[in-house]
PDB file of C-alpha atoms in Angstrom:
ATOM      1  CA  MET A1341      16.120  46.993 -38.424  1.00  0.00           C
ATOM      2  CA  SER A1342      17.443  44.785 -41.209  1.00  0.00           C
ATOM      3  CA  SER A1343      20.922  44.349 -42.919  1.00  0.00           C
ATOM      4  CA  GLU A1344      22.650  43.089 -45.885  1.00  0.00           C
ATOM      5  CA  SER A1345      26.073  41.555 -45.282  1.00  0.00           C
ATOM      6  CA  ASN A1346      28.641  41.150 -48.147  1.00  0.00           C
ATOM      7  CA  GLY A1347      25.893  41.940 -50.606  1.00  0.00           C
ATOM      8  CA  ASN A1348      23.697  39.032 -49.571  1.00  0.00           C
ATOM      9  CA  THR A1349      20.744  38.798 -47.114  1.00  0.00           C
ATOM     10  CA  PRO A1350      19.968  35.333 -45.755  1.00  0.00           C
ATOM     11  CA  VAL A1351      16.295  34.199 -46.430  1.00  0.00           C
ATOM     12  CA  ASP A1352      15.809  34.360 -42.730  1.00  0.00           C
ATOM     13  CA  SER A1353      17.857  37.061 -41.557  1.00  0.00           C
ATOM     14  CA  PRO A1354      17.193  38.863 -38.379  1.00  0.00           C
ATOM     15  CA  PHE A1355      17.524  42.092 -40.035  1.00  0.00           C
ATOM     16  CA  ARG A1356      15.052  41.675 -43.114  1.00  0.00           C
ATOM     17  CA  HIS A1357      11.844  43.866 -42.870  1.00  0.00           C
ATOM     18  CA  GLU A1358       9.971  41.415 -44.916  1.00  0.00           C
ATOM     19  CA  PRO A1359       7.992  38.895 -43.051  1.00  0.00           C
ATOM     20  CA  ALA A1360       9.922  35.790 -42.045  1.00  0.00           C
ATOM     21  CA  ALA A1361       9.980  32.924 -39.802  1.00  0.00           C
ATOM     22  CA  ARG A1362      11.887  34.885 -37.223  1.00  0.00           C
ATOM     23  CA  ASP A1363       8.617  36.906 -36.801  1.00  0.00           C
ATOM     24  CA  GLU A1364       6.874  33.830 -35.288  1.00  0.00           C
ATOM     25  CA  ALA A1365       9.489  33.683 -32.340  1.00  0.00           C
ATOM     26  CA  PRO A1366       9.091  35.596 -29.116  1.00  0.00           C
ATOM     27  CA  GLN A1367      10.160  39.108 -29.884  1.00  0.00           C
ATOM     28  CA  TYR A1368      12.781  40.741 -27.616  1.00  0.00           C
ATOM     29  CA  VAL A1369      14.453  44.032 -27.476  1.00  0.00           C
ATOM     30  CA  LEU A1370      17.834  45.222 -26.186  1.00  0.00           C
ATOM     31  CA  PRO A1371      17.365  48.342 -23.878  1.00  0.00           C
ATOM     32  CA  LEU A1372      19.773  51.318 -24.044  1.00  0.00           C
ATOM     33  CA  VAL A1373      19.405  54.188 -21.709  1.00  0.00           C
ATOM     34  CA  VAL A1374      21.455  57.515 -22.302  1.00  0.00           C
ATOM     35  CA  ARG A1375      21.842  59.819 -19.525  1.00  0.00           C
ATOM     36  CA  ILE A1376      20.850  63.449 -20.530  1.00  0.00           C
ATOM     37  CA  GLU A1377      20.840  65.889 -17.949  1.00  0.00           C
ATOM     38  CA  LYS A1378      19.229  69.295 -18.573  1.00  0.00           C
ATOM     39  CA  ALA A1379      22.067  71.238 -17.708  1.00  0.00           C
ATOM     40  CA  ALA A1380      24.779  69.512 -19.565  1.00  0.00           C
ATOM     41  CA  PRO A1381      23.568  66.729 -22.096  1.00  0.00           C
ATOM     42  CA  PRO A1382      26.411  64.837 -23.765  1.00  0.00           C
ATOM     43  CA  ALA A1383      27.618  65.744 -27.351  1.00  0.00           C
ATOM     44  CA  ARG A1384      25.796  63.776 -30.140  1.00  0.00           C
ATOM     45  CA  THR A1385      28.793  61.850 -31.733  1.00  0.00           C
ATOM     46  CA  ASP A1386      30.072  60.797 -28.116  1.00  0.00           C
ATOM     47  CA  ALA A1387      26.630  59.395 -27.235  1.00  0.00           C
ATOM     48  CA  LEU A1388      26.391  57.623 -30.684  1.00  0.00           C
ATOM     49  CA  GLU A1389      29.780  55.951 -30.196  1.00  0.00           C
ATOM     50  CA  THR A1390      29.277  55.091 -26.595  1.00  0.00           C
ATOM     51  CA  ALA A1391      26.129  53.400 -27.652  1.00  0.00           C
ATOM     52  CA  ALA A1392      27.784  51.326 -30.111  1.00  0.00           C
ATOM     53  CA  ARG A1393      30.426  50.402 -27.639  1.00  0.00           C
ATOM     54  CA  ALA A1394      27.882  49.539 -25.026  1.00  0.00           C
ATOM     55  CA  VAL A1395      26.358  47.141 -27.560  1.00  0.00           C
ATOM     56  CA  LEU A1396      29.709  45.371 -28.107  1.00  0.00           C
ATOM     57  CA  THR A1397      30.385  45.292 -24.356  1.00  0.00           C
ATOM     58  CA  LEU A1398      27.518  43.418 -23.692  1.00  0.00           C
ATOM     59  CA  LEU A1399      27.746  40.853 -26.474  1.00  0.00           C
ATOM     60  CA  ALA A1400      31.346  40.217 -25.363  1.00  0.00           C
ATOM     61  CA  ASP A1401      30.370  40.029 -21.799  1.00  0.00           C
ATOM     62  CA  GLU A1402      30.982  36.404 -20.066  1.00  0.00           C
ATOM     63  CA  ARG A1403      27.525  36.636 -18.693  1.00  0.00           C
ATOM     64  CA  ALA A1404      25.990  36.951 -22.293  1.00  0.00           C
ATOM     65  CA  LEU A1405      28.023  33.780 -23.534  1.00  0.00           C
ATOM     66  CA  GLY A1406      27.905  30.067 -23.364  1.00  0.00           C
ATOM     67  CA  GLU A1407      25.451  27.317 -23.328  1.00  0.00           C
ATOM     68  CA  GLY A1408      24.431  24.564 -21.054  1.00  0.00           C
ATOM     69  CA  ALA A1409      26.238  24.074 -17.909  1.00  0.00           C
ATOM     70  CA  GLU A1410      28.527  26.989 -19.206  1.00  0.00           C
ATOM     71  CA  GLU A1411      25.852  29.497 -19.763  1.00  0.00           C
ATOM     72  CA  GLY A1412      25.950  33.019 -18.530  1.00  0.00           C
ATOM     73  CA  GLU A1413      23.088  34.469 -16.706  1.00  0.00           C
ATOM     74  CA  TRP A1414      22.214  36.755 -19.702  1.00  0.00           C
ATOM     75  CA  ALA A1415      22.907  34.165 -22.429  1.00  0.00           C
ATOM     76  CA  ARG A1416      19.667  32.782 -22.542  1.00  0.00           C
ATOM     77  CA  ALA A1417      17.977  36.282 -23.148  1.00  0.00           C
ATOM     78  CA  VAL A1418      20.650  37.142 -25.671  1.00  0.00           C
ATOM     79  CA  ARG A1419      20.231  34.009 -27.529  1.00  0.00           C
ATOM     80  CA  ASP A1420      16.300  34.437 -27.720  1.00  0.00           C
ATOM     81  CA  TRP A1421      16.829  37.991 -28.811  1.00  0.00           C
ATOM     82  CA  GLN A1422      19.271  37.046 -31.668  1.00  0.00           C
ATOM     83  CA  ASP A1423      16.799  34.188 -32.855  1.00  0.00           C
ATOM     84  CA  ALA A1424      14.188  36.709 -33.540  1.00  0.00           C
ATOM     85  CA  ARG A1425      14.233  40.282 -34.670  1.00  0.00           C
ATOM     86  CA  ILE A1426      17.318  42.465 -33.487  1.00  0.00           C
ATOM     87  CA  ARG A1427      15.642  45.218 -31.907  1.00  0.00           C
ATOM     88  CA  LYS A1428      17.262  48.228 -29.762  1.00  0.00           C
ATOM     89  CA  VAL A1429      15.304  50.785 -28.034  1.00  0.00           C
ATOM     90  CA  VAL A1430      17.220  53.797 -26.617  1.00  0.00           C
ATOM     91  CA  ARG A1431      15.437  55.752 -23.868  1.00  0.00           C
ATOM     92  CA  ARG A1432      16.862  58.770 -21.854  1.00  0.00           C
ATOM     93  CA  ALA A1433      16.998  59.446 -18.161  1.00  0.00           C
ATOM     94  CA  ARG A1434      18.178  61.928 -15.909  1.00  0.00           C
ATOM     95  CA  GLY A1435      18.601  62.293 -12.030  1.00  0.00           C
ATOM     96  CA  ALA A1436      16.778  59.904  -9.902  1.00  0.00           C
ATOM     97  CA  GLU A1437      15.637  58.147 -12.987  1.00  0.00           C
ATOM     98  CA  TRP A1438      19.297  57.593 -13.915  1.00  0.00           C
ATOM     99  CA  ARG A1439      19.920  56.350 -10.598  1.00  0.00           C
ATOM    100  CA  ARG A1440      16.924  53.811 -10.614  1.00  0.00           C
ATOM    101  CA  ALA A1441      18.000  52.538 -13.974  1.00  0.00           C
ATOM    102  CA  GLY A1442      21.574  51.968 -12.665  1.00  0.00           C
ATOM    103  CA  ALA A1443      20.398  49.879 -10.007  1.00  0.00           C
ATOM    104  CA  LEU A1444      19.010  47.234 -12.548  1.00  0.00           C
ATOM    105  CA  PRO A1445      21.534  44.570 -14.013  1.00  0.00           C
ATOM    106  CA  GLY A1446      23.292  45.916 -16.649  1.00  0.00           C
ATOM    107  CA  ILE A1447      26.578  47.571 -17.890  1.00  0.00           C
ATOM    108  CA  THR A1448      27.217  51.374 -17.955  1.00  0.00           C
ATOM    109  CA  VAL A1449      29.691  52.545 -20.806  1.00  0.00           C
ATOM    110  CA  THR A1450      31.267  56.099 -20.687  1.00  0.00           C
ATOM    111  CA  GLY A1451      32.376  57.916 -23.566  1.00  0.00           C
ATOM    112  CA  SER A1452      35.388  60.179 -24.230  1.00  0.00           C
ATOM    113  CA  GLY A1453      33.555  63.543 -24.264  1.00  0.00           C
ATOM    114  CA  PRO A1454      33.279  66.107 -26.971  1.00  0.00           C
ATOM    115  CA  PRO A1455      36.346  66.756 -28.837  1.00  0.00           C
ATOM    116  CA  THR A1456      38.221  69.976 -28.053  1.00  0.00           C
ATOM    117  CA  PRO A1457      39.103  72.173 -31.178  1.00  0.00           C
ATOM    118  CA  GLU A1458      42.697  72.585 -31.768  1.00  0.00           C
ATOM    119  CA  ARG A1459      43.706  76.075 -31.903  1.00  0.00           C
ATOM    120  CA  THR A1460      46.660  78.126 -32.978  1.00  0.00           C
ATOM    121  CA  ALA A1461      47.907  81.444 -31.402  1.00  0.00           C
ATOM    122  CA  THR A1462      46.233  83.281 -34.119  1.00  0.00           C
ATOM    123  CA  ASP A1463      42.894  81.821 -33.796  1.00  0.00           C
ATOM    124  CA  GLU A1464      40.222  84.355 -32.328  1.00  0.00           C
ATOM    125  CA  VAL A1465      38.611  82.642 -29.227  1.00  0.00           C
ATOM    126  CA  PRO A1466      34.957  83.051 -29.452  1.00  0.00           C
ATOM    127  CA  GLU A1467      33.020  84.648 -26.556  1.00  0.00           C
ATOM    128  CA  VAL A1468      31.118  82.035 -24.506  1.00  0.00           C
ATOM    129  CA  PRO A1469      28.281  83.160 -22.486  1.00  0.00           C
ATOM    130  CA  GLU A1470      28.540  82.670 -18.751  1.00  0.00           C
ATOM    131  CA  THR A1471      25.270  80.680 -18.635  1.00  0.00           C
ATOM    132  CA  SER A1472      26.652  78.210 -21.286  1.00  0.00           C
ATOM    133  CA  THR A1473      27.536  74.635 -19.960  1.00  0.00           C
ATOM    134  CA  PRO A1474      29.964  72.487 -21.848  1.00  0.00           C
ATOM    135  CA  PRO A1475      28.590  68.978 -22.857  1.00  0.00           C
ATOM    136  CA  SER A1476      29.016  66.226 -20.429  1.00  0.00           C
ATOM    137  CA  VAL A1477      30.811  62.997 -21.239  1.00  0.00           C
ATOM    138  CA  ALA A1478      28.346  60.527 -22.690  1.00  0.00           C
ATOM    139  CA  GLU A1479      27.041  57.788 -20.354  1.00  0.00           C
ATOM    140  CA  VAL A1480      24.982  54.916 -21.618  1.00  0.00           C
ATOM    141  CA  ARG A1481      23.804  51.895 -19.827  1.00  0.00           C
ATOM    142  CA  VAL A1482      22.987  48.700 -21.813  1.00  0.00           C
ATOM    143  CA  PHE A1483      20.705  45.869 -20.260  1.00  0.00           C
ATOM    144  CA  PRO A1484      20.334  42.315 -21.213  1.00  0.00           C
ATOM    145  CA  PRO A1485      17.439  41.882 -23.695  1.00  0.00           C
ATOM    146  CA  VAL A1486      13.733  41.758 -22.412  1.00  0.00           C
ATOM    147  CA  PRO A1487      10.466  40.781 -24.053  1.00  0.00           C
ATOM    148  CA  LEU A1488       8.997  43.319 -26.269  1.00  0.00           C
ATOM    149  CA  ASP A1489       6.168  43.782 -24.090  1.00  0.00           C
ATOM    150  CA  GLY A1490       7.944  43.175 -20.721  1.00  0.00           C
ATOM    151  CA  TRP A1491      10.131  45.925 -19.849  1.00  0.00           C
ATOM    152  CA  PRO A1492      11.021  46.489 -16.218  1.00  0.00           C
ATOM    153  CA  LYS A1493       8.952  49.257 -14.661  1.00  0.00           C
ATOM    154  CA  GLU A1494      11.989  51.483 -13.843  1.00  0.00           C
ATOM    155  CA  LEU A1495      12.712  51.552 -17.823  1.00  0.00           C
ATOM    156  CA  ALA A1496       9.280  51.365 -19.271  1.00  0.00           C
ATOM    157  CA  LYS A1497       8.463  54.593 -17.725  1.00  0.00           C
ATOM    158  CA  LEU A1498      11.372  56.459 -19.382  1.00  0.00           C
ATOM    159  CA  GLN A1499      11.112  58.647 -22.495  1.00  0.00           C
ATOM    160  CA  VAL A1500      11.970  57.663 -26.053  1.00  0.00           C
ATOM    161  CA  SER A1501      11.661  61.194 -27.203  1.00  0.00           C
ATOM    162  CA  GLY A1502      13.741  64.194 -26.166  1.00  0.00           C
ATOM    163  CA  THR A1503      17.173  62.751 -27.439  1.00  0.00           C
ATOM    164  CA  ASP A1504      17.998  65.597 -29.609  1.00  0.00           C
ATOM    165  CA  LEU A1505      21.704  66.121 -29.125  1.00  0.00           C
ATOM    166  CA  ASP A1506      24.251  68.558 -30.802  1.00  0.00           C
ATOM    167  CA  ASP A1507      28.088  68.466 -31.476  1.00  0.00           C
ATOM    168  CA  PRO A1508      29.462  71.588 -29.998  1.00  0.00           C
ATOM    169  CA  ALA A1509      32.253  71.597 -32.819  1.00  0.00           C
ATOM    170  CA  PRO A1510      32.571  69.230 -35.825  1.00  0.00           C
ATOM    171  CA  PRO A1511      34.179  65.920 -34.836  1.00  0.00           C
ATOM    172  CA  PRO A1512      37.658  65.379 -36.123  1.00  0.00           C
ATOM    173  CA  PRO A1513      38.449  62.915 -39.049  1.00  0.00           C
ATOM    174  CA  ALA A1514      38.114  59.339 -37.810  1.00  0.00           C
ATOM    175  CA  ALA A1515      41.211  57.447 -37.069  1.00  0.00           C
ATOM    176  CA  PRO A1516      42.129  55.467 -40.074  1.00  0.00           C
ATOM    177  CA  ALA A1517      43.373  52.331 -38.181  1.00  0.00           C
ATOM    178  CA  HIS A1518      40.059  52.117 -36.229  1.00  0.00           C
ATOM    179  CA  PRO A1519      36.527  50.889 -37.140  1.00  0.00           C
ATOM    180  CA  VAL A1520      34.341  53.325 -38.505  1.00  0.00           C
ATOM    181  CA  LEU A1521      30.446  53.211 -38.400  1.00  0.00           C
ATOM    182  CA  TRP A1522      29.323  55.479 -41.211  1.00  0.00           C
ATOM    183  CA  LEU A1523      25.989  56.989 -41.177  1.00  0.00           C
ATOM    184  CA  SER A1524      24.034  57.674 -44.445  1.00  0.00           C
ATOM    185  CA  PRO A1525      24.076  61.398 -45.553  1.00  0.00           C
ATOM    186  CA  ASP A1526      20.470  61.214 -46.813  1.00  0.00           C
ATOM    187  CA  LEU A1527      18.838  60.484 -43.639  1.00  0.00           C
ATOM    188  CA  ALA A1528      17.740  62.732 -40.778  1.00  0.00           C
ATOM    189  CA  MET A1529      17.578  60.800 -37.575  1.00  0.00           C
ATOM    190  CA  SER A1530      17.123  61.716 -33.670  1.00  0.00           C
ATOM    191  CA  ALA A1531      20.186  60.966 -31.643  1.00  0.00           C
ATOM    192  CA  GLY A1532      18.307  57.970 -30.056  1.00  0.00           C
ATOM    193  CA  LYS A1533      17.430  56.650 -33.551  1.00  0.00           C
ATOM    194  CA  ALA A1534      21.057  57.286 -34.619  1.00  0.00           C
ATOM    195  CA  MET A1535      22.263  55.585 -31.484  1.00  0.00           C
ATOM    196  CA  ALA A1536      20.343  52.469 -32.145  1.00  0.00           C
ATOM    197  CA  GLN A1537      21.559  52.137 -35.628  1.00  0.00           C
ATOM    198  CA  ALA A1538      24.927  52.632 -34.747  1.00  0.00           C
ATOM    199  CA  GLY A1539      24.595  49.671 -32.326  1.00  0.00           C
ATOM    200  CA  HIS A1540      23.094  47.631 -35.127  1.00  0.00           C
ATOM    201  CA  GLY A1541      26.162  48.490 -37.223  1.00  0.00           C
ATOM    202  CA  ALA A1542      28.502  47.488 -34.575  1.00  0.00           C
ATOM    203  CA  GLN A1543      26.730  44.262 -34.004  1.00  0.00           C
ATOM    204  CA  LEU A1544      26.922  43.048 -37.584  1.00  0.00           C
ATOM    205  CA  ALA A1545      30.738  43.937 -37.600  1.00  0.00           C
ATOM    206  CA  TRP A1546      30.956  41.851 -34.612  1.00  0.00           C
ATOM    207  CA  TRP A1547      29.102  39.060 -36.096  1.00  0.00           C
ATOM    208  CA  GLU A1548      31.493  39.067 -39.046  1.00  0.00           C
ATOM    209  CA  LEU A1549      34.898  39.059 -37.290  1.00  0.00           C
ATOM    210  CA  SER A1550      36.853  36.053 -36.535  1.00  0.00           C
ATOM    211  CA  GLU A1551      37.379  35.109 -32.937  1.00  0.00           C
ATOM    212  CA  THR A1552      40.881  36.579 -33.156  1.00  0.00           C
ATOM    213  CA  ASP A1553      39.598  39.816 -34.584  1.00  0.00           C
ATOM    214  CA  ARG A1554      36.830  39.930 -32.075  1.00  0.00           C
ATOM    215  CA  ALA A1555      39.327  39.288 -29.168  1.00  0.00           C
ATOM    216  CA  ALA A1556      41.673  42.028 -30.452  1.00  0.00           C
ATOM    217  CA  TRP A1557      38.785  44.562 -30.649  1.00  0.00           C
ATOM    218  CA  ARG A1558      37.672  43.765 -27.013  1.00  0.00           C
ATOM    219  CA  ASP A1559      41.105  43.707 -25.618  1.00  0.00           C
ATOM    220  CA  ALA A1560      41.735  47.267 -27.251  1.00  0.00           C
ATOM    221  CA  GLY A1561      38.581  48.749 -25.494  1.00  0.00           C
ATOM    222  CA  PHE A1562      36.312  48.571 -28.578  1.00  0.00           C
ATOM    223  CA  PRO A1563      37.589  51.926 -30.226  1.00  0.00           C
ATOM    224  CA  LEU A1564      35.495  53.052 -33.004  1.00  0.00           C
ATOM    225  CA  SER A1565      34.257  56.300 -34.598  1.00  0.00           C
ATOM    226  CA  VAL A1566      30.842  57.197 -35.933  1.00  0.00           C
ATOM    227  CA  ARG A1567      30.714  59.679 -38.764  1.00  0.00           C
ATOM    228  CA  THR A1568      28.375  60.804 -41.656  1.00  0.00           C
ATOM    229  CA  ALA A1569      29.781  59.968 -45.027  1.00  0.00           C
ATOM    230  CA  ASP A1570      29.672  62.536 -47.622  1.00  0.00           C
ATOM    231  CA  ALA A1571      27.480  61.347 -50.884  1.00  0.00           C
ATOM    232  CA  ALA A1572      30.546  60.107 -53.083  1.00  0.00           C
ATOM    233  CA  HIS A1573      31.947  58.004 -49.987  1.00  0.00           C
ATOM    234  CA  TRP A1574      28.566  56.676 -49.285  1.00  0.00           C
ATOM    235  CA  ARG A1575      28.133  55.430 -52.727  1.00  0.00           C
ATOM    236  CA  ARG A1576      31.629  53.766 -52.379  1.00  0.00           C
ATOM    237  CA  LEU A1577      30.769  52.215 -49.013  1.00  0.00           C
ATOM    238  CA  THR A1578      27.454  50.701 -50.040  1.00  0.00           C
ATOM    239  CA  ALA A1579      29.054  48.846 -52.861  1.00  0.00           C
ATOM    240  CA  ALA A1580      32.221  47.545 -50.807  1.00  0.00           C
ATOM    241  CA  GLY A1581      30.763  44.394 -49.689  1.00  0.00           C
ATOM    242  CA  LEU A1582      30.794  45.679 -45.796  1.00  0.00           C
ATOM    243  CA  PRO A1583      27.878  45.145 -43.506  1.00  0.00           C
ATOM    244  CA  VAL A1584      25.058  47.435 -44.152  1.00  0.00           C
ATOM    245  CA  VAL A1585      22.314  48.229 -41.865  1.00  0.00           C
ATOM    246  CA  ARG A1586      18.671  48.808 -43.352  1.00  0.00           C
ATOM    247  CA  ASP A1587      16.091  49.903 -41.146  1.00  0.00           C
ATOM    248  CA  ALA A1588      12.717  48.005 -40.597  1.00  0.00           C
ATOM    249  CA  GLY A1589      10.569  51.246 -40.787  1.00  0.00           C
ATOM    250  CA  PHE A1590       9.105  51.106 -37.244  1.00  0.00           C
ATOM    251  CA  THR A1591      10.089  54.689 -36.372  1.00  0.00           C
ATOM    252  CA  GLU A1592      11.248  57.894 -38.071  1.00  0.00           C
ATOM    253  CA  ILE A1593      12.534  56.462 -41.550  1.00  0.00           C
ATOM    254  CA  ALA A1594      11.027  54.469 -44.324  1.00  0.00           C
ATOM    255  CA  ALA A1595      11.423  50.566 -44.269  1.00  0.00           C
ATOM    256  CA  GLY A1596      14.494  49.455 -46.228  1.00  0.00           C
ATOM    257  CA  SER A1597      16.406  52.767 -45.704  1.00  0.00           C
ATOM    258  CA  CYS A1598      20.158  52.193 -45.526  1.00  0.00           C
ATOM    259  CA  THR A1599      21.436  53.883 -42.280  1.00  0.00           C
ATOM    260  CA  VAL A1600      24.810  52.579 -41.527  1.00  0.00           C
ATOM    261  CA  VAL A1601      27.754  50.956 -43.060  1.00  0.00           C
ATOM    262  CA  ALA A1602      30.233  49.226 -40.650  1.00  0.00           C
ATOM    263  CA  ASP A1603      33.818  49.738 -41.854  1.00  0.00           C
ATOM    264  CA  HIS A1604      36.096  47.532 -39.683  1.00  0.00           C
ATOM    265  CA  PRO A1605      39.715  47.173 -41.112  1.00  0.00           C
ATOM    266  CA  ALA A1606      39.756  43.455 -40.657  1.00  0.00           C
ATOM    267  CA  LEU A1607      36.585  43.221 -43.022  1.00  0.00           C
ATOM    268  CA  ARG A1608      38.557  44.695 -45.825  1.00  0.00           C
ATOM    269  CA  ARG A1609      41.306  41.938 -45.700  1.00  0.00           C
TER     270      ARG A1609
END
């Protein structure tokens, strides 16, 4: 994954897909595990938004902050991860797998569930088969970074594939006062891939915010939306000087593809 921020990419950015000095550092990855039970998987948008908030929650956690004597227990791993390439990998778990993952040090973030479509008295209520189960509320557990080839065995055995999720209804318009992570309308991504990209976008926004704006976002519980832009809006977003995520091309899409624009109100001032 790579990014351009405010139209400029530093020569040694952790997000460039071209070879850079950062490639010589030990490589780490941020593991995220999404709970996907067979009977009631989460809605796609809820999972994407929850993954983005999970990344922000870890970055703001006191265990990931500080240096020296004030260093949190995860701070060194987070620093080493950010000094190299910024990689995130989303795996899925259910049942006993999810319980075993939950026993490892990390943070579980819960979503808000799929939106309930608003209806009027004249709306026809569609028939729902008795076997149909509504989506569950998304749950994503984020763990401190681990070496690229040093995953804990409880996480290494989890599958990356199988994260194909759907929304039961189109998500409502994004709240205008909240940050929005806009997905490209031109790219087809699995939910797992899109979750990682949303996390990248949230992280870029976090890096660019002032300490005051970071604290305000954290104290509010990291409200955000993930939506897919239409073509015209996408062109305006990519020219607006906002943080842009460009993929490194390891999986699913071509290197350099623009996947997400992070539109935080504080970055438009």
